[in-house]
XYZ file of C-alpha atoms in Angstrom:
600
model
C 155.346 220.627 -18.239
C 155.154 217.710 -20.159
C 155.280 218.495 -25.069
C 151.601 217.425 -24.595
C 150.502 220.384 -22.657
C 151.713 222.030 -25.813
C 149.463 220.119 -28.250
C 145.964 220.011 -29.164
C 144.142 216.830 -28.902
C 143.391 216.982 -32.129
C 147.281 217.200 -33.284
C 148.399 214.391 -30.089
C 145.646 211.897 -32.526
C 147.786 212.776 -35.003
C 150.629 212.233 -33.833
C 149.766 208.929 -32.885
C 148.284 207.699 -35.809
C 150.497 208.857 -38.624
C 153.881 207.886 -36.982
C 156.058 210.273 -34.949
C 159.080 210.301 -37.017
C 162.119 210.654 -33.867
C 160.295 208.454 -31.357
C 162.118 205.950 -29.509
C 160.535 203.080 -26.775
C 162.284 205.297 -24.125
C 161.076 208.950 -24.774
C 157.662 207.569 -26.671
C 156.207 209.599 -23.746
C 156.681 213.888 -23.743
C 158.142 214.645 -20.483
C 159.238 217.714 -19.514
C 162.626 218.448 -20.659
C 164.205 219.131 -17.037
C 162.661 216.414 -15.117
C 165.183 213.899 -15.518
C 167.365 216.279 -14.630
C 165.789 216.923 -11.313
C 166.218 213.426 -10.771
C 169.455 213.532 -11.078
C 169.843 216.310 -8.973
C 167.909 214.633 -6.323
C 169.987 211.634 -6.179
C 173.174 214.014 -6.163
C 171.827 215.744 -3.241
C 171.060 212.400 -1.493
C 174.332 211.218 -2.011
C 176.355 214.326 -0.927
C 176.870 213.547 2.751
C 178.079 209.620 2.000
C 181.188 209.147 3.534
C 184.258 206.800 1.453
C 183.246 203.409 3.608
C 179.108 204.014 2.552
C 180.156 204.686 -0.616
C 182.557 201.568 -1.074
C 179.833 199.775 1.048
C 176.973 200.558 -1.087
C 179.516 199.910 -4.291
C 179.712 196.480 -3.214
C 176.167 196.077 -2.752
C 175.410 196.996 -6.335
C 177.709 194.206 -7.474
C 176.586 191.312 -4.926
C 172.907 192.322 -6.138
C 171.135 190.054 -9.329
C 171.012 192.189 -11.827
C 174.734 193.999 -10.983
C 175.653 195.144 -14.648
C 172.351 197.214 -14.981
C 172.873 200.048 -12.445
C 175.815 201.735 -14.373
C 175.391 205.380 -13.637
C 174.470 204.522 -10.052
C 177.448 202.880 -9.886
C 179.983 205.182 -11.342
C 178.501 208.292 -9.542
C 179.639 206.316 -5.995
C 183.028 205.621 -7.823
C 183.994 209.430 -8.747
C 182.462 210.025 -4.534
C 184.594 207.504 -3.531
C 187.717 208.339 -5.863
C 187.336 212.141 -4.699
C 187.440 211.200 -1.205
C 190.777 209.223 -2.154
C 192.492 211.898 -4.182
C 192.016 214.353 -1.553
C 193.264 212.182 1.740
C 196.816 211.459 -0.424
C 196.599 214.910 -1.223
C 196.358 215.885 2.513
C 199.357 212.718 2.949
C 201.419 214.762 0.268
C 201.176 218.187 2.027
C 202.156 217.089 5.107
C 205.495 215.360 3.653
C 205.945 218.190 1.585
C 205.776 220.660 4.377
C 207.875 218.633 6.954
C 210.818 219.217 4.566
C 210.699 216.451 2.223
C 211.185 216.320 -1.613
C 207.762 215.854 -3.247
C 209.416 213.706 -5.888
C 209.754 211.209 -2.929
C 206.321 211.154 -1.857
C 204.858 207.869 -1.741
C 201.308 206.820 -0.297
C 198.836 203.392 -0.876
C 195.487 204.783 0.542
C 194.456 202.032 2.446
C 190.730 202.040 0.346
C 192.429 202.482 -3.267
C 192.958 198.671 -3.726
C 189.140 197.936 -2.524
C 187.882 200.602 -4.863
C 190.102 198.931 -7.526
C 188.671 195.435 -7.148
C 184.876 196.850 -6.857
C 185.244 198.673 -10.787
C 186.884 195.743 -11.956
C 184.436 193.344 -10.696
C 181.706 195.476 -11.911
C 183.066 196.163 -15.207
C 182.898 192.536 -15.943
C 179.619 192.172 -14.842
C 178.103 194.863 -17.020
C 179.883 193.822 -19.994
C 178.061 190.493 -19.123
C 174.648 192.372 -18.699
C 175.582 194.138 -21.622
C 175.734 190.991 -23.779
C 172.706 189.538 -21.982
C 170.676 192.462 -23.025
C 171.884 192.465 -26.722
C 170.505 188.387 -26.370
C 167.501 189.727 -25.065
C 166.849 192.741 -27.496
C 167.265 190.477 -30.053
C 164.266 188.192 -28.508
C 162.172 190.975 -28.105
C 162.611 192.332 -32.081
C 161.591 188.968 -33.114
C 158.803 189.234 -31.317
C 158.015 192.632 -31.917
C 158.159 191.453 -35.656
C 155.354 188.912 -35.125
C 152.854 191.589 -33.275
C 153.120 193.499 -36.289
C 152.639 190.191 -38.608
C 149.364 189.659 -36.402
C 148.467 193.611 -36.359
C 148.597 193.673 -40.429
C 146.830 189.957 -40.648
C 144.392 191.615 -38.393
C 143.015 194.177 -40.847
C 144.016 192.520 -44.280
C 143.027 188.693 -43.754
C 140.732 188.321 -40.427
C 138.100 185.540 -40.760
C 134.861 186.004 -40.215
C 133.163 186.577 -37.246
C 136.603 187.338 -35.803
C 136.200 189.627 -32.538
C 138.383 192.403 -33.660
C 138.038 194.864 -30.484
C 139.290 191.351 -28.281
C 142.184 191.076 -31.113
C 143.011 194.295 -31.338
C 143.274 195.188 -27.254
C 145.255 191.630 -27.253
C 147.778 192.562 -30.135
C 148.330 196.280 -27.993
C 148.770 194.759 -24.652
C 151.237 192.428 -25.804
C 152.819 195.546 -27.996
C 153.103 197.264 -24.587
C 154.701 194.341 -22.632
C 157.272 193.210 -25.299
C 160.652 194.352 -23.666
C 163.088 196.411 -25.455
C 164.718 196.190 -28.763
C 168.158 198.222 -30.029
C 167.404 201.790 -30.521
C 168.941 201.312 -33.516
C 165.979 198.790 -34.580
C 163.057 200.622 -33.262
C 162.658 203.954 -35.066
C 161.799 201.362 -38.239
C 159.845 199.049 -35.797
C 157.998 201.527 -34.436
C 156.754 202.942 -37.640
C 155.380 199.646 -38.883
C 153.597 199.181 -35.901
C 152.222 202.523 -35.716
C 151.296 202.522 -39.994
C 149.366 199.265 -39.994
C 147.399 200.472 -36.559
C 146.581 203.322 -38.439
C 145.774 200.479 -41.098
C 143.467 198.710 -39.123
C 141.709 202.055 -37.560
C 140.654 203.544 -41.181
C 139.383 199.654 -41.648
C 137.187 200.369 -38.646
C 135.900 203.651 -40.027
C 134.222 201.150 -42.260
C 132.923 198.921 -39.005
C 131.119 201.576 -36.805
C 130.344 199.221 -33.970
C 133.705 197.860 -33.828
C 134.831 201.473 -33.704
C 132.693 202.617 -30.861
C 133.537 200.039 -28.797
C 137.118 200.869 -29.670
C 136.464 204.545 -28.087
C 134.178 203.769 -25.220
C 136.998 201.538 -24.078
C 139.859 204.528 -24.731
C 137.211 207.142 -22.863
C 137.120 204.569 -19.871
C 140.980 204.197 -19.520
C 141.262 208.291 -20.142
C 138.897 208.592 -16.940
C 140.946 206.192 -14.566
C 143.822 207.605 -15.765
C 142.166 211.499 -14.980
C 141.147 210.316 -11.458
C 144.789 209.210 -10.584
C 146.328 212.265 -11.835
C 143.511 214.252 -9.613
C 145.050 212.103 -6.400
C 148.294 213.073 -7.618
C 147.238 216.915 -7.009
C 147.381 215.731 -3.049
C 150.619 213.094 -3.429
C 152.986 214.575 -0.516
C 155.894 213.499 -1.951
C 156.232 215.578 -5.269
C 159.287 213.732 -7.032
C 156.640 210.306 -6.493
C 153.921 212.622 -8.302
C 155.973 213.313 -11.308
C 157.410 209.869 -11.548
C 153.591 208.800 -11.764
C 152.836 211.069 -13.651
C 155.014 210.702 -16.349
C 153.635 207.004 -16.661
C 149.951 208.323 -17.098
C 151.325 210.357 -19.739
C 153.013 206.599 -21.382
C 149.593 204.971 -20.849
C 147.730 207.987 -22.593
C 149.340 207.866 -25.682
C 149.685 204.159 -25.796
C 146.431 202.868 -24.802
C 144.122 205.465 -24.154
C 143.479 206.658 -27.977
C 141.274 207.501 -29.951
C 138.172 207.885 -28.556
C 134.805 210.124 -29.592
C 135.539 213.219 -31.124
C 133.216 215.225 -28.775
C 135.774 213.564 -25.967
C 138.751 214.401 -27.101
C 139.529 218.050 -25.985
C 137.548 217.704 -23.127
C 139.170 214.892 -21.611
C 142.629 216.273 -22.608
C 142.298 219.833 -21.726
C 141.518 218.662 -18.191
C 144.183 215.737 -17.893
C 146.876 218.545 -19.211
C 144.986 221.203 -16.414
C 145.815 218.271 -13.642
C 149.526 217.563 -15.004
C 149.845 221.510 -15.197
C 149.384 222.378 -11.495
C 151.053 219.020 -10.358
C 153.940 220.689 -12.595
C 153.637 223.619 -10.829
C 154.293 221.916 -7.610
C 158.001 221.161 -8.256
C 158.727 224.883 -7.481
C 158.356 223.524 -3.384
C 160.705 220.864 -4.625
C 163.558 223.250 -5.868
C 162.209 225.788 -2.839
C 163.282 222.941 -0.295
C 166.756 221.699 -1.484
C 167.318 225.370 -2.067
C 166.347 226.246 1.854
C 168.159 223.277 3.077
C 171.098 223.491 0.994
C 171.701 227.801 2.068
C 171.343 226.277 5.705
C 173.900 223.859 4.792
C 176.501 226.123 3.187
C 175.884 228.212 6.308
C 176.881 225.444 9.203
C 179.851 224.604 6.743
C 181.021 228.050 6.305
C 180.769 228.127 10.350
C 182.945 224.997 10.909
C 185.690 226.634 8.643
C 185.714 229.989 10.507
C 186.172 228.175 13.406
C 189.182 226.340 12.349
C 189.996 229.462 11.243
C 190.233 231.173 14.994
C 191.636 227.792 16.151
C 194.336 228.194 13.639
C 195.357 231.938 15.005
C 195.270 231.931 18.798
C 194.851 235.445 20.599
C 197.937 234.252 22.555
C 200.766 232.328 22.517
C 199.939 228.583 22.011
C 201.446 225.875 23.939
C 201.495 221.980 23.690
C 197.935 222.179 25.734
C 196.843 223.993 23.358
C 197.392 222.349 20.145
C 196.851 218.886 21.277
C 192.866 220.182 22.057
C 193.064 221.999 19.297
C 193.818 218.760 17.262
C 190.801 216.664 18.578
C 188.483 219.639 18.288
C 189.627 220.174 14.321
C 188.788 216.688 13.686
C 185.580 216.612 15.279
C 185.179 220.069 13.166
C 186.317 217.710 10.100
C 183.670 214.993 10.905
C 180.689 217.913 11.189
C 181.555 219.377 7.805
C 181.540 215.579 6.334
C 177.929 214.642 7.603
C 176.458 217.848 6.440
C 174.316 218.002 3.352
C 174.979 219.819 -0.394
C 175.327 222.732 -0.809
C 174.350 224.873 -3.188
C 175.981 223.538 -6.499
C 177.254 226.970 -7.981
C 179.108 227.501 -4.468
C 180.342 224.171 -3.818
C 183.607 223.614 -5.597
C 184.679 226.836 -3.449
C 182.662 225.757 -0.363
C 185.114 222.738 -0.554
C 188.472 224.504 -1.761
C 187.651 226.813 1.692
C 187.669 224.014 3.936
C 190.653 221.841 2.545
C 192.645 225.283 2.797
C 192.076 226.006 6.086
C 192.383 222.825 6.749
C 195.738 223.146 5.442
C 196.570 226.548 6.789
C 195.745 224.655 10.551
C 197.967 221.660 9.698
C 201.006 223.675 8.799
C 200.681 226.470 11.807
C 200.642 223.175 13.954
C 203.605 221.564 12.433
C 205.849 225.064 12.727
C 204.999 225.133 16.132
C 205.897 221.691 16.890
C 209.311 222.042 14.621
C 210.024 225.276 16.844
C 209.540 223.140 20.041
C 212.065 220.487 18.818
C 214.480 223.237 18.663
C 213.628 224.250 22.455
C 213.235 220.760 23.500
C 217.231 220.100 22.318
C 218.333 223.383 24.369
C 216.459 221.890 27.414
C 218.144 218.811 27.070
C 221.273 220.230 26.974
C 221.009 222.285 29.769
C 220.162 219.792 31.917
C 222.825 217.495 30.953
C 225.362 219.736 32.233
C 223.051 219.968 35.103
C 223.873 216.017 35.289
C 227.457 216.758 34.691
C 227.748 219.367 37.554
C 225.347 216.111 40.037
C 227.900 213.606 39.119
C 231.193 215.808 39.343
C 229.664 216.872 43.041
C 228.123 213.568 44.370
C 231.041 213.036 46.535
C 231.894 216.224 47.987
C 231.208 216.205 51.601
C 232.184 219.872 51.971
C 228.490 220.433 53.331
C 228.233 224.225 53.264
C 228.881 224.133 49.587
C 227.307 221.165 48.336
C 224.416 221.131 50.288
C 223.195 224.441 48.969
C 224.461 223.460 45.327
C 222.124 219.992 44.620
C 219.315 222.120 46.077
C 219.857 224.895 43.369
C 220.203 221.969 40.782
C 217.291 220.804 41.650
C 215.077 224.104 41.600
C 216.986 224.683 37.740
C 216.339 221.594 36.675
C 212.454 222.140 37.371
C 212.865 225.407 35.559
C 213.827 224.149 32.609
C 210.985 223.111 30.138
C 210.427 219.998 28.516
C 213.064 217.607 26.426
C 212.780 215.261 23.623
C 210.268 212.382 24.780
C 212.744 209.615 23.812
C 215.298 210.930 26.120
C 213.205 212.032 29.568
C 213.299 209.019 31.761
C 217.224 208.600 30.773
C 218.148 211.928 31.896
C 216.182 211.998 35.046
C 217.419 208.772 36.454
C 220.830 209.717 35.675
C 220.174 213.278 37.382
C 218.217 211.372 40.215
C 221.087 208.395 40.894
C 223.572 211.997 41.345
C 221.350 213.504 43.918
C 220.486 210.172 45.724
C 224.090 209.377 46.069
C 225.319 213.286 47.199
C 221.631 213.060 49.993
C 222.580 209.789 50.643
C 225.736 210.208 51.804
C 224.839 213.302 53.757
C 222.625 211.769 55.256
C 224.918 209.144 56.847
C 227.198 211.414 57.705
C 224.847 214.264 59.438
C 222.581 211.489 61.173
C 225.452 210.857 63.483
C 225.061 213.942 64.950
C 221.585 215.616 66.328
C 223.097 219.124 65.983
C 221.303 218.627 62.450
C 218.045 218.167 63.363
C 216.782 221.204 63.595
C 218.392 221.665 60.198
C 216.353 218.372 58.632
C 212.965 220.331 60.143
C 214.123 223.254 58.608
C 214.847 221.739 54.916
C 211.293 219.521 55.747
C 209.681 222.689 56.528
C 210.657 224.435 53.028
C 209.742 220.993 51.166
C 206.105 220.824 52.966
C 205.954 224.195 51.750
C 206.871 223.620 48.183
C 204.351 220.342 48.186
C 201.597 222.772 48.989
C 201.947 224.981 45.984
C 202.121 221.871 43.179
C 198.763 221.736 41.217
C 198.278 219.699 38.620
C 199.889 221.363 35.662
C 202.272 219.141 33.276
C 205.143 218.186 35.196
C 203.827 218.265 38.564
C 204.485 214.460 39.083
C 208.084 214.978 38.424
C 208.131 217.741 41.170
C 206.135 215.370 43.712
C 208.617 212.834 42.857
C 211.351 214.720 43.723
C 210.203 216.211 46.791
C 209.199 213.297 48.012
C 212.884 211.688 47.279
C 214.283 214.817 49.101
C 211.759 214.195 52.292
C 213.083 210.290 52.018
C 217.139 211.352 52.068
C 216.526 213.960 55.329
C 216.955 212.292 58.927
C 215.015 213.133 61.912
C 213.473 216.153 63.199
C 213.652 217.190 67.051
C 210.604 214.977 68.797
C 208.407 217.963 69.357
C 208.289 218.784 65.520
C 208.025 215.230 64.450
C 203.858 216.114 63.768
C 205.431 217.572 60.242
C 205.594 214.410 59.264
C 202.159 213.539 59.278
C 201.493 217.070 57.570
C 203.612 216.121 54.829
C 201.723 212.676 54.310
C 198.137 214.376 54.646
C 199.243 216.811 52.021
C 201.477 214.314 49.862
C 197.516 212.088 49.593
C 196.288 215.389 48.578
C 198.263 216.464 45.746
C 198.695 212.867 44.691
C 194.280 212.677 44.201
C 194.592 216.050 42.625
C 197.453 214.325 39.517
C 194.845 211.104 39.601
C 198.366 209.483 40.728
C 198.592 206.487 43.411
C 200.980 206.373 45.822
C 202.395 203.421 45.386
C 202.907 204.529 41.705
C 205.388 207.375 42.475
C 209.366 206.678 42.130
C 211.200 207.376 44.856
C 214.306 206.654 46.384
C 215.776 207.155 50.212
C 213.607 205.146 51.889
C 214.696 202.721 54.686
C 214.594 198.491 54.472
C 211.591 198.621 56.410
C 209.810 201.458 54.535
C 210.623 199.684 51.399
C 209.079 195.922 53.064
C 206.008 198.208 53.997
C 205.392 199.373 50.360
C 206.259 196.078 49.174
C 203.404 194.613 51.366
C 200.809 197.444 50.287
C 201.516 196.679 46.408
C 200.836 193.246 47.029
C 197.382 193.786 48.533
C 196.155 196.495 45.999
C 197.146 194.391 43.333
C 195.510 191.531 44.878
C 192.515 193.819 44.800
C 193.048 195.366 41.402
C 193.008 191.420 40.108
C 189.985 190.734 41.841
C 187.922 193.864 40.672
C 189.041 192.645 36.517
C 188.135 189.178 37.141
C 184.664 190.669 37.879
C 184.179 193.539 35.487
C 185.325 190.442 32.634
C 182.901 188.035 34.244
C 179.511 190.709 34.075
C 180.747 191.304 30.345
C 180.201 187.596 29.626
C 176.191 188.173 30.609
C 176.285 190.240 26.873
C 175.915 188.102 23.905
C 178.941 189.383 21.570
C 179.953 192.016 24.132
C 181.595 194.970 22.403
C 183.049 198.461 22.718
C 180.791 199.441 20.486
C 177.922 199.243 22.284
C 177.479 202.517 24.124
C 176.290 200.514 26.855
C 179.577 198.739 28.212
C 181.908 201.851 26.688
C 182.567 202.553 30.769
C 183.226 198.983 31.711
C 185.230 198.240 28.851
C 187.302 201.553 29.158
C 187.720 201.230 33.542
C 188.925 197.412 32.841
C 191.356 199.075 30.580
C 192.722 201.665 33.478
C 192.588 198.874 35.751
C 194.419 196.528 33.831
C 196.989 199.780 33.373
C 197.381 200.488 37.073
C 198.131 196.841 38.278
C 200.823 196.661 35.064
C 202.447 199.806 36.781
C 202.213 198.615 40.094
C 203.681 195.047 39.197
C 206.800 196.643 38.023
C 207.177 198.751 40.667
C 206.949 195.774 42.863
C 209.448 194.149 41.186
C 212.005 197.211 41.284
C 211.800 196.981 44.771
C 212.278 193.020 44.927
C 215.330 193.356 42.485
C 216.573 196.318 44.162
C 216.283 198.462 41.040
């Protein structure tokens, strides 16, 4: 409700002709006390879901744009966003160190967007200090000529010449009153009351001039309608912050150039301009009704995403690498969710936002003790199987059959028992394990081949492999297990000719298990095999990657139909991401070629 809808018309004409004592050329128009306010609020509300790159985006904008220094609270309301963003990530950087076992004294984090957000405030500190300086150039231009309007105003009504048109002059020395630009505020409580006493000057002069004064007021009555009618579209406007922005300029025009007029107009035509402003007014109810909806729905999608971090953070059973890992990617997509959505109500959203970076928290260090437990696991494993190794390497060359044989099978089936080991030291210990075994089978083989008495013992031992191949899935690990069976199958001789159909059994299932790992054959180490069975995998590696080379040259040539191709465009996402596993496949393939041609 704008102070006018709290005034008669009678005491608004007085106000405006005997010189409002506090009024300044910014609030010379009543407006209701909350409104800017609800701006405010607005523009908070639009600006709650802008991530730290809009913000420093749209802070760099503001500088690159004309008239840079002028849009200082915009500006600084996207610098607290974007330092709050900041704060929070090295805060998040901080716990992590801290809770890893490090000495916060020794934390020490650059966030990669602090030195951006530096160089934006001090570039735009510089330019508003300029603008600032402009403007005090400018005010000073404007009080000069401000001065003059009321030289011309006071020559108007004290030394006019004759015949002078004084309702031309008069709506002349106004309009250019209205246009001059702003002075100091310190300047125009005094300028303002000159202006205002010598119209009040000239208007008691026109008490003497009837005709002069009834043009005066037909001319006020006729700017009072238009300005009526618009408020009465107003009444309709859909957009109800645009209706009181409007409508807090009729107000400006009223009181600056829609008065006096007839005093049988005056209560009429104000009563029903402050009836219009009154219900538009009451419209900003929906307004506050809106955010309010919209806001409750938003606390209640954000409250949602932190339960379920919550649940993800306290599993019903036993977590394992699995699960964390998923439960990583599906936290940050959780993270992103709560990001995009809207406000919230402002009374709940400090805690709204201490909730989430708890839990947040809470998640982060469950993970971490689980993965420092599995460290300490991970260094057991690895010990146990290096005395596995130890045990391969002191019984490699035993050819006391009956004993060893049975032994590097039971080191085998105990070394797939035991869990996982530290990633840096897998591939050491398994070749070292693996160059044991192939020696001991190796060697056995040699010496049991000479002798067909053992065939029925390599069908057997065949037999129990094909049987173990069967059961692999593709859990974590099975590759390992394929790889090893497969070595075994290579480092046992023949099988009696009317059993020798296992071997295609074995194959059919080997292509099997290898489609269900997503694992080519050609990609699997394995040792044992004969010169010729090595020259034949030699020769298939050379045609699939002959093949593999051919498919990449193509994918890359339909790219280069796309202007700018990208990975960005959700369009080539597949063909840039199957190039990739292409490119991946023929890498592994080429060394595996080469172990073979090196005889690695």
């Amino acid at each position: 409700m704008t102070t006018e809808n709290n005034l008669s018309e009678n005491e608004e004409n007085k106000n405006s002709i005997e010189v409002p004592q506090e009024e300044t050329l910014e609030n010379a128009v009543p407006q209701d006390e909350n409104q800017h306010e609800d701006v405010e609020h607005l523009e908070e509300h639009a600006d709650a879901d802008i991530s730290l790159a809009d913000a420093l985006k749209e802070m760099e904008k503001i500088i690159n744009a004309p008239n840079a220094g002028e849009d200082n609270r915009r500006f600084n309301q996207l610098k607290e966003k974007a330092s709050h963003y900041i704060h929070d990530e090295v805060e998040d950087k901080k716990h992590d160190y801290v809770e890893a076992g490090n000495p916060a004294e020794n934390f020490s984090y650059e966030h990669p967007s602090q030195s951006k957000l530096s160089a934006l405030v001090n570039i735009f500190r510089e330019k508003h200090d300029n603008f600032q300086k402009g403007q005090e150039q400018e005010q000073k231009k404007n009080l000069e000529h401000r001065q003059s309007i009321i030289e011309r105003l006071k020559n108007l009504y004290t030394n006019s010449e004759p015949n002078t048109n004084l309702f031309k002059s008069i709506r002349e020395i106004k309009e250019d009153w209205s246009n001059a630009g702003q002075v100091a505020k310190s300047e125009f409580k005094i300028l303002n009351n000159n202006y205002f006493h010598h119209l009040n000057q000239f208007y008691q002069m026109l008490d003497l001039n009837k005709e002069f004064l009834e043009q005066e007021y037909g001319h006020n009555l006729e700017k009072r309608q238009h300005i009526i009618a618009r408020a009465k579209e107003l009444e309709n406007e859909p957009v109800i912050q645009k209706a009181l922005n409007e409508l807090q300029y009729l107000h400006k025009l009223w009181k600056e150039e829609a008065e006096p007029v007839a005093e049988e107009f005056r209560e009429k035509t104000w009563e029903e301009f402050k009836e219009i402003s009154n219900k538009i007014h009451e419209r900003k109810s929906e307004l506050s009704a809106a955010i309010e909806s919209e806001q409750t729905e938003n606390l209640e999608k954000k409250n949602k995403v932190i339960e379920e971090i919550k649940k993800l953070s306290e599993p019903s059973e036993t977590p394992n690498h699995n699960y964390w890992q998923n439960a990583i990617k599906r936290v940050e997509d959780l993270r992103s969710d709560f990001l995009k959505t809207g406000s919230v109500p402002r009374k709940l959203s400090n805690q709204n936002w201490n909730d989430f970076k708890t839990t947040l928290r809470n998640f982060n260090t469950t993970k971490n003790n689980y993965y420092k437990s599995l460290k300490g696991s991970q260094q057991t494993n690895l010990e146990e199987k290096l005395k596995l190794i130890q045990t391969a390497q002191d019984n490699m060359n035993n050819e006391e059959w009956d004993i060893a044989v049975p032994l590097f099978k039971k080191l085998q089936e105990d070394w797939k028992k035991i869990g996982h080991v530290p990633k840096s030291m897998t591939n050491k210990i398994w070749d070292e394990f693996r160059d044991a075994c192939n020696t001991f089978f190796n060697n056995y083989r040699e010496k049991s081949n000479a002798s067909t008495d053992n065939w029925k013992e390599n069908y057997k031992q065949k037999k129990e492999l094909l049987e173990e191949l069967k059961t692999i899935s593709n859990d974590e690990g099975s590759i390992e297990k394929i790889e090893t069976i497969k070595t075994s199958w290579n480092n046992i001789g023949k099988v009696p000719r009317d059993k020798i159909s296992i071997n295609s059994e074995f194959n059919k299932t080997l292509r099997e298990k290898l489609k269900l790992n997503k694992i080519n054959e050609l990609e699997l180490k394995e040792d044992g095999l004969s010169e010729n069975q090595l020259t034949d995998k030699a020769r298939k590696m050379k045609s699939q990657i002959s093949d593999l080379e051919s498919e990449i040259v193509k994918l890359e040539n339909n790219l280069a139909f796309f202007n700018k191709p990208s990975r960005d465009n959700p369009l080539l996402t597949d063909t840039f991401n199957t190039i990739d596993e292409k490119k991946a496949h023929l890498e592994t393939l080429k060394q595996n070629l080469h172990n073979i041609i090196v005889g690695d």
